[in-house]
Structure formats: C-alpha cells, structure tokens
CSV table of C-alpha atoms in Angstrom, one decimal:
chain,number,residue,atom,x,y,z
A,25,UNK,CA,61.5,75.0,83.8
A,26,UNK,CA,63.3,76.2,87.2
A,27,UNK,CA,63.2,79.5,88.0
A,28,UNK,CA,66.0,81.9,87.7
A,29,UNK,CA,64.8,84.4,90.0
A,30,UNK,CA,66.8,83.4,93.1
A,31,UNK,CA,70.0,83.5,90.5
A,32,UNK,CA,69.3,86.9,89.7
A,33,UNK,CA,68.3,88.0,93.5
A,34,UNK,CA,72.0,86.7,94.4
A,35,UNK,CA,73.5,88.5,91.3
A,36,UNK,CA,71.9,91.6,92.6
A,37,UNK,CA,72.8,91.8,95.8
A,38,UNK,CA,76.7,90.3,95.1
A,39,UNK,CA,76.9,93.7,92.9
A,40,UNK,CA,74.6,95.6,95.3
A,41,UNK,CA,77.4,94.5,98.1
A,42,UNK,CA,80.5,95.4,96.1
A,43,UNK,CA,79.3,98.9,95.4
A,44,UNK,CA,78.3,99.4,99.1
A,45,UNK,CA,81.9,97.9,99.4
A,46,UNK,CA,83.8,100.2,96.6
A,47,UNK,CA,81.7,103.7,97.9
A,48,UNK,CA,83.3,102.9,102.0
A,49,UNK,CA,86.3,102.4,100.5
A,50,UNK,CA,86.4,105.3,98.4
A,51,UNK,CA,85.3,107.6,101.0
A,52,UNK,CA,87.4,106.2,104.1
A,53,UNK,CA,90.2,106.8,101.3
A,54,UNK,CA,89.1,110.4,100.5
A,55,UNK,CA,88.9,111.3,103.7
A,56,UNK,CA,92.3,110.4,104.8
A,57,UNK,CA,93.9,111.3,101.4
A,58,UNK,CA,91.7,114.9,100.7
A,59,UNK,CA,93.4,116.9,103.6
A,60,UNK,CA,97.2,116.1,102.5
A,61,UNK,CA,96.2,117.4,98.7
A,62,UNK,CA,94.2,120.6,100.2
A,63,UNK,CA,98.0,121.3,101.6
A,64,UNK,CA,99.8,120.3,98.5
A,65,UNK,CA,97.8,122.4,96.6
A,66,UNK,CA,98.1,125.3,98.8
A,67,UNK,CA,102.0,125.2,98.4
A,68,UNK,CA,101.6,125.8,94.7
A,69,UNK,CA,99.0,128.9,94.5
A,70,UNK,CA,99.9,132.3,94.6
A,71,UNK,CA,97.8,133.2,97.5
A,72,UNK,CA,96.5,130.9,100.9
A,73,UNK,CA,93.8,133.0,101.5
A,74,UNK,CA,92.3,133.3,98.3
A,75,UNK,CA,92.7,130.2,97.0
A,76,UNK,CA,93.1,128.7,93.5
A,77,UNK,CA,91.5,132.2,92.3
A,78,UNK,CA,94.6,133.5,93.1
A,79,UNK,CA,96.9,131.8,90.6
A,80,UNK,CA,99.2,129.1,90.4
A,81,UNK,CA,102.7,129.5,91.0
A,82,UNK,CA,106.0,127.3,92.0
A,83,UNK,CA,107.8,130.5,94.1
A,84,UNK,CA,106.7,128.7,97.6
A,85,UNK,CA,108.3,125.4,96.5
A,86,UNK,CA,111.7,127.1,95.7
A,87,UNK,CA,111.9,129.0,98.8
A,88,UNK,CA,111.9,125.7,100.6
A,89,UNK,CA,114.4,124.1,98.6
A,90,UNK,CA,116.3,127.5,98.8
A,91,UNK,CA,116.1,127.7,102.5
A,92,UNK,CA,115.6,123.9,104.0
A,93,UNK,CA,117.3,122.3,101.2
A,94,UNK,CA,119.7,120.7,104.1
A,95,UNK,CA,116.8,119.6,106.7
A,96,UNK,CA,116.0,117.4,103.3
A,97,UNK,CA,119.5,116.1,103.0
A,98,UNK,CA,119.8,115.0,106.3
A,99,UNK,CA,116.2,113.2,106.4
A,100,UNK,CA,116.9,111.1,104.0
A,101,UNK,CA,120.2,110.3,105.2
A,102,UNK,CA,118.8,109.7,108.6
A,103,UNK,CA,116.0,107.3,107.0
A,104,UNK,CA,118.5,105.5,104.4
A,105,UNK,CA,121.0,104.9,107.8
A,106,UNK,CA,117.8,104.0,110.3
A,107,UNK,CA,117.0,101.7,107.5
A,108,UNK,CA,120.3,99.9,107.8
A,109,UNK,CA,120.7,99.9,111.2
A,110,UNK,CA,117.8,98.0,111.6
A,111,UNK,CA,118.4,95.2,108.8
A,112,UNK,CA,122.0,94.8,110.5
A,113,UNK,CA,120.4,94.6,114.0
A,114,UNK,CA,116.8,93.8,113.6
A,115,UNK,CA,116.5,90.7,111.0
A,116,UNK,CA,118.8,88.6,112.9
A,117,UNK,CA,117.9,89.4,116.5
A,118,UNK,CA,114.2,88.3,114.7
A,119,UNK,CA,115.4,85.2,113.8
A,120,UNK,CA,116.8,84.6,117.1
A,121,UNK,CA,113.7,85.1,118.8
A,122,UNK,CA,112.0,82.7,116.1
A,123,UNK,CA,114.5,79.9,116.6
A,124,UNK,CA,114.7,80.3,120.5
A,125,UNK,CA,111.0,80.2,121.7
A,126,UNK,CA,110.2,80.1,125.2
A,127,UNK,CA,109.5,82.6,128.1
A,128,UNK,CA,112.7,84.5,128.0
A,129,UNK,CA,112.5,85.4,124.3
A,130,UNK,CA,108.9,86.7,124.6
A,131,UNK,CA,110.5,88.9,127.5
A,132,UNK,CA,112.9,90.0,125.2
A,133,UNK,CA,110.1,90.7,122.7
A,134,UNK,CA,108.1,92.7,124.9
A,135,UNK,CA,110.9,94.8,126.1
A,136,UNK,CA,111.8,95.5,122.6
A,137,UNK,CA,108.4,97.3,122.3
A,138,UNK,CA,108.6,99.4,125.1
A,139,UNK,CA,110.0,102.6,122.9
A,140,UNK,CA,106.6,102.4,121.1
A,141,UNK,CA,104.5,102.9,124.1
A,142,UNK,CA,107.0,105.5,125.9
A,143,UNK,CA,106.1,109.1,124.4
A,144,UNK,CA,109.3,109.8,122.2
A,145,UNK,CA,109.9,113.1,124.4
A,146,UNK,CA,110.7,110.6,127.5
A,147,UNK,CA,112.9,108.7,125.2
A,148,UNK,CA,115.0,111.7,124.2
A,149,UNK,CA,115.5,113.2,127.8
A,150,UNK,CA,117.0,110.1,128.9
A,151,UNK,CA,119.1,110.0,126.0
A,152,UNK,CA,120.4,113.6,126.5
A,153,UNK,CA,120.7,112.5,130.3
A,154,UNK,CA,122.2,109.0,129.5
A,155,UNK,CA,124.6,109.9,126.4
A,156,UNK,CA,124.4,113.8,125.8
A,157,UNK,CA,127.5,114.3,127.6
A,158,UNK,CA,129.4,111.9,125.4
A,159,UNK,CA,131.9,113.6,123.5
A,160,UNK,CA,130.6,116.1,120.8
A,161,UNK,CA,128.1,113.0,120.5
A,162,UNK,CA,124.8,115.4,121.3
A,163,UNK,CA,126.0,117.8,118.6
A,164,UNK,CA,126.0,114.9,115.9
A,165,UNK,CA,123.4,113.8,113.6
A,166,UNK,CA,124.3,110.5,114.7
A,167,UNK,CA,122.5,110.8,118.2
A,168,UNK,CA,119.6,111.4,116.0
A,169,UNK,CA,120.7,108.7,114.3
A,170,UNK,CA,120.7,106.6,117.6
A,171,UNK,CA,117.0,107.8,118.8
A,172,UNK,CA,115.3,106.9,115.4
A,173,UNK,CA,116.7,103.0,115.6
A,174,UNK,CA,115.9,103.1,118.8
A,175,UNK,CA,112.0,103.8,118.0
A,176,UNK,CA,111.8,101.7,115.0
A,177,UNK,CA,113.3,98.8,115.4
A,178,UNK,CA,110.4,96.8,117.4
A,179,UNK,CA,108.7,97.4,113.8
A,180,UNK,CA,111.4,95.6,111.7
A,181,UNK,CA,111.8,92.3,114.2
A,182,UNK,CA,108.1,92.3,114.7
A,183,UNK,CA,107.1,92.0,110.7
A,184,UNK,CA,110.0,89.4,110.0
A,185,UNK,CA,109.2,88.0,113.2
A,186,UNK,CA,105.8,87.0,112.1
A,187,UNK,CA,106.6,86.1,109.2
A,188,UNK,CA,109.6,83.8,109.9
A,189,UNK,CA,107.0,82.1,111.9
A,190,UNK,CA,103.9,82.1,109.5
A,191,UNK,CA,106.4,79.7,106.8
A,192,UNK,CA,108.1,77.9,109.8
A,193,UNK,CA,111.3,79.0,109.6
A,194,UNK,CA,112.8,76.3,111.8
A,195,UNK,CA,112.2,73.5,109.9
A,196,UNK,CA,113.5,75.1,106.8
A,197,UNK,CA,116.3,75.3,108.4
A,198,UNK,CA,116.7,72.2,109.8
A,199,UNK,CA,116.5,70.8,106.6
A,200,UNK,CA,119.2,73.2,105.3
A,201,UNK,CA,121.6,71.8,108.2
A,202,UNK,CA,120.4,67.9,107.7
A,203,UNK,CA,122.4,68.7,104.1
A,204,UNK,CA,125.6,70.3,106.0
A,205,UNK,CA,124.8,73.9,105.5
A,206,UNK,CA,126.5,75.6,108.3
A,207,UNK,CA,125.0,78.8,110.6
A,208,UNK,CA,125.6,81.6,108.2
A,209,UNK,CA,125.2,79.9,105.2
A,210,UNK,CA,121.6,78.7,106.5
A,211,UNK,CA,121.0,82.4,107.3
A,212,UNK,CA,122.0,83.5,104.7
A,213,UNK,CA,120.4,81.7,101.9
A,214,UNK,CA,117.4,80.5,103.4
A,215,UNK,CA,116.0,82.4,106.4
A,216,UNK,CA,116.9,85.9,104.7
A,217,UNK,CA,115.3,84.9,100.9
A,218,UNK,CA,112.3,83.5,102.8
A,219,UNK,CA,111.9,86.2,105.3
A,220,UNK,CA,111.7,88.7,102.3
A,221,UNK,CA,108.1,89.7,102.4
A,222,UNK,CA,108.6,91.0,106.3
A,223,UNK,CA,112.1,92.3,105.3
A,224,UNK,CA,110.1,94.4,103.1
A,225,UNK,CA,107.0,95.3,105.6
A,226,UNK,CA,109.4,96.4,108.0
A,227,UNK,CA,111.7,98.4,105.8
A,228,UNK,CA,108.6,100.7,104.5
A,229,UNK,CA,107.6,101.0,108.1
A,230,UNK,CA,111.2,101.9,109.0
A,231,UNK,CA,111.6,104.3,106.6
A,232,UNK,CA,108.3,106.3,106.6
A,233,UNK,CA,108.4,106.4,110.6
A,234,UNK,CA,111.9,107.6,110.7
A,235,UNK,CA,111.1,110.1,107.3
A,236,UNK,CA,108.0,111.5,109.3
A,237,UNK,CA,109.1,111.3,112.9
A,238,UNK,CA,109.2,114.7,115.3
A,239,UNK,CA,108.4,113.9,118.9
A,240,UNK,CA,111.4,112.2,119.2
A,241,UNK,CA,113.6,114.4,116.4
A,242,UNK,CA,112.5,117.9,118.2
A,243,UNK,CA,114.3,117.2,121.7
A,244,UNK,CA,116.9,115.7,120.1
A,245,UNK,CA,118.1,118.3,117.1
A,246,UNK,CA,120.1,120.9,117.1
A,247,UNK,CA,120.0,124.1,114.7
A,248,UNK,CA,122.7,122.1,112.6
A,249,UNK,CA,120.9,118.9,112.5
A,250,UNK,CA,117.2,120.2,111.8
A,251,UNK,CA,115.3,117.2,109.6
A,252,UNK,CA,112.5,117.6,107.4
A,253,UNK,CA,109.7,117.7,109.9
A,254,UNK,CA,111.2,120.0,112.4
A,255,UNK,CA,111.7,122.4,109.7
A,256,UNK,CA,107.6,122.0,108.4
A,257,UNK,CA,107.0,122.5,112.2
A,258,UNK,CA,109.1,125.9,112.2
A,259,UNK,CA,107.4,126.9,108.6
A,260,UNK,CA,103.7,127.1,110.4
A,261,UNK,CA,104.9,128.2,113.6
A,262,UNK,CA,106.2,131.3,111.9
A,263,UNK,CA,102.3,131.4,110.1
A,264,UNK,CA,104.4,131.1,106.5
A,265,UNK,CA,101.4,129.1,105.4
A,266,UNK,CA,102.7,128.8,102.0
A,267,UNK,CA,105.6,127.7,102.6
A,268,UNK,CA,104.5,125.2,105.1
A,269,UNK,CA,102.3,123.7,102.5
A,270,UNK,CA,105.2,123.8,100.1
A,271,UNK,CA,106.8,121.9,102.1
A,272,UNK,CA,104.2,119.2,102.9
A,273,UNK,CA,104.5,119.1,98.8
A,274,UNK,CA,108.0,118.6,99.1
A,275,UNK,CA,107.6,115.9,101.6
A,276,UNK,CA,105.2,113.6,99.5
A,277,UNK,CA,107.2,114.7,96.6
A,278,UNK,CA,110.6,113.0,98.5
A,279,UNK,CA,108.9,109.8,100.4
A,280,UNK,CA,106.5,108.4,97.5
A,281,UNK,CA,109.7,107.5,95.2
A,282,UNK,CA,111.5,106.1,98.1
A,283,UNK,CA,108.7,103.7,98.9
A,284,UNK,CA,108.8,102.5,96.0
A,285,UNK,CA,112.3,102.5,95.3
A,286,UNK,CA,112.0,100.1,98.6
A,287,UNK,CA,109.3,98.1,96.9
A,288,UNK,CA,111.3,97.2,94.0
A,289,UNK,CA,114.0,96.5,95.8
A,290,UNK,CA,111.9,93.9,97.7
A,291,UNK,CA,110.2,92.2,94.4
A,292,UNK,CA,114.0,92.0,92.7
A,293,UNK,CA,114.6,88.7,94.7
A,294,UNK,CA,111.3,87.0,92.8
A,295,UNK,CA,111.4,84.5,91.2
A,296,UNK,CA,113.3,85.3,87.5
A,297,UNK,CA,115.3,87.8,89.0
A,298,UNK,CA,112.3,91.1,88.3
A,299,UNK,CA,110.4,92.6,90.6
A,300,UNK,CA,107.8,91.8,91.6
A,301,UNK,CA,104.4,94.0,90.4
C-alpha cells in the first residue's frame, strides 16, 4: 500500500502556513486598529488619567456635539461636494486619458499627480496668493471646497483609469459605436457601468481623504469654516484630552456609515439590481 505520510506532511504544513498566515494578519491588524480604540475608549470614561477605573460616561461626547456640532456639518458637506466634483471632473477626464493614449496624455497624467507629492501647505499658499483675493471667495467654504478637489482628484482618474484599461475599454466601445451608439450614449451606458468597480475605489478614497484631510484644511480655514479635523487638532492643543478622544469617537462614529453608505451605492448597479455583498 503507498504511504500517506507525505499527504499528511503537506496537510500539516498547508494548516501550519495559514495559521502563520492568520497570526501576521491579525497582529499587523491590531497594531494599526488598537491605538484608534485606546482613543475611542478614552472619549467615553470619566477620567483620562485613570482610566476605565474611573467610570464610564457619555459627557465628553456631548460636549463635542454641543460645541463642534458645525465643524461636523461642514465635513461632510465638504466630503459629499469633493465627492461630486470629482465624478463630474474626474471619470471623464479618465476616460479621455484611456481613449487617447500616447505621450501627451501620460503628461497629462503625471501632472495631475503633482498635488500629491506637493506638501498640502504649498498648495494652500498659492491658493491664498492665486485666488484669496477673489471676492469674499477666501472667506467661503467653497475655497476649501476648491483645495480638497484639487488634492484628490489624481485618486479618482487614477482608480477608473486602471480599470477602464484592465477590461479594455476601447474596444467596448467601439463595438458600442459599430451598432450607432453615439458619444454620450457610449459613455454613458457602457464605459460608466463598466468602470463601476474604480468609480467605487476612487469614491472611498475621495471621501476618507477629504473627511480626514488637515495640512491642506488648516491654511485654508477660517474660524467660520473649521472642519472636523481642525477642530480635533484645537481639542488637544488646548490638552482637553477627553474631549479630543471624544472626538476621534465621533469621527469613526461619522465616516464608518458613509463608507458603507458609498459601498452600497457602488454594488446597487450589480447584476439584479442589489448590492452587491
């Protein structure tokens, strides 16, 4: 009879390999995931210093809702508009890129990306120098507005970018215009449906980078247009360590749904009409 020891060497080390596997992955995860619930769980007891021992209590979350309940407002509002800026702008200056290749459209590309590698500081001293004295345009939320599209959309052409290539784009829609679709129609009902899946990558990376941005926000703001981040900035700079991790509760406590508010949204153009799980 053959042996079966070499079957059950390979069985040992395929299960020996996944928990080797499953323990990195748990403890890369822990490690990036442990420090953001130490906060949150510091914005809920009754004392920073003393810990748990000290009580649980949800005062530090109101005062942050009492006090910054309008830095929240305008965060989301600033993500929600970022969000569709860059769809309007971003998905078809993508699929220009896709269906123009050559030397001038990688230049294009690259320049896009240059508001990545500038810090976000030089980006919003040029703007105050460029367009501060427009108008009451520096007082507005809207020049916020302006700096946040401005940073993230080189993330929304490059995910529907690569994926407009990775299903070959251009012959779908050449064969869309061989049976007398015309421009927008072609656009619109096959390079959009099919560039879905980088739609989708690029809108969660839209709207967490413009949620979380600061760099960028602090030179920009004024005390009437404050977002989310500037304020948990203030919180620790005035050592209200409570409240500052309150906040960061907050936060998480605003951003999770939307993700997945954005994820749904995404799956709802599955096939069947339901989203995608």
């Amino acid at each position: 009879m053959p042996s079966k020891t070499p079957a059950r060497r390979t069985g040992y080390g395929s299960r020996l390999s996944f928990a080797a596997g499953l323990a990195l992955t748990l403890a890369i995860a822990g490690f990036l995931i442990l420090p953001a619930i130490l906060s949150m769980l510091a914005g809920v007891t009754a004392n920073y210093f003393r810990g748990l021992s000290s009580g649980l209590t949800l005062r530090w979350v109101g005062e942050v809702l009492a006090l910054y309940s309008d830095t929240i407002v305008l965060t989301l509002g600033l993500a929600l508009a970022t969000l569709a800026t860059t769809l309007v702008l971003g998905v078809p200056a993508a699929w220009f890129l896709v269906r123009n290749p050559g030397r001038a459209s990688r230049a294009i590309e690259e320049l896009l990306t240059l508001p990545i590698a500038v810090p976000g500081l030089a980006i919003a001293l040029a703007m105050i120098l460029v367009w501060g004295g427009v108008g009451d345009l520096r007082t507005s939320w809207v020049f916020i507005l302006i700096g946040h599209v401005l940073f993230t959309l080189p993330f929304m052409m490059r995910a529907v970018v690569a994926n407009l290539q990775a299903i070959d784009a251009r012959t779908l829609e050449e064969g869309a215009a061989s049976l007398g679709a015309g421009p927008w129609r072609r656009f619109l009902e096959v390079i959009v449906p099919n560039a879905r899946p980088g739609i989708l990558a690029g809108s969660l990376m839209v709207v967490t980078l413009s949620v979380g941005e600061f760099n960028l926000t602090w030179m920009l703001h004024t005390p009437l247009t404050k977002t989310l981040p500037v304020g948990l900035a203030d919180a620790y700079a005035s050592m209200r360590l409570e409240v500052a991790s309150a906040y960061t509760l907050v936060f998480f406590v605003m951003i999770i749904p939307l993700l997945v508010a954005i994820q749904w949204l995404g799956g709802l153009g599955a096939p069947g009409g339901k989203a995608r799980r």
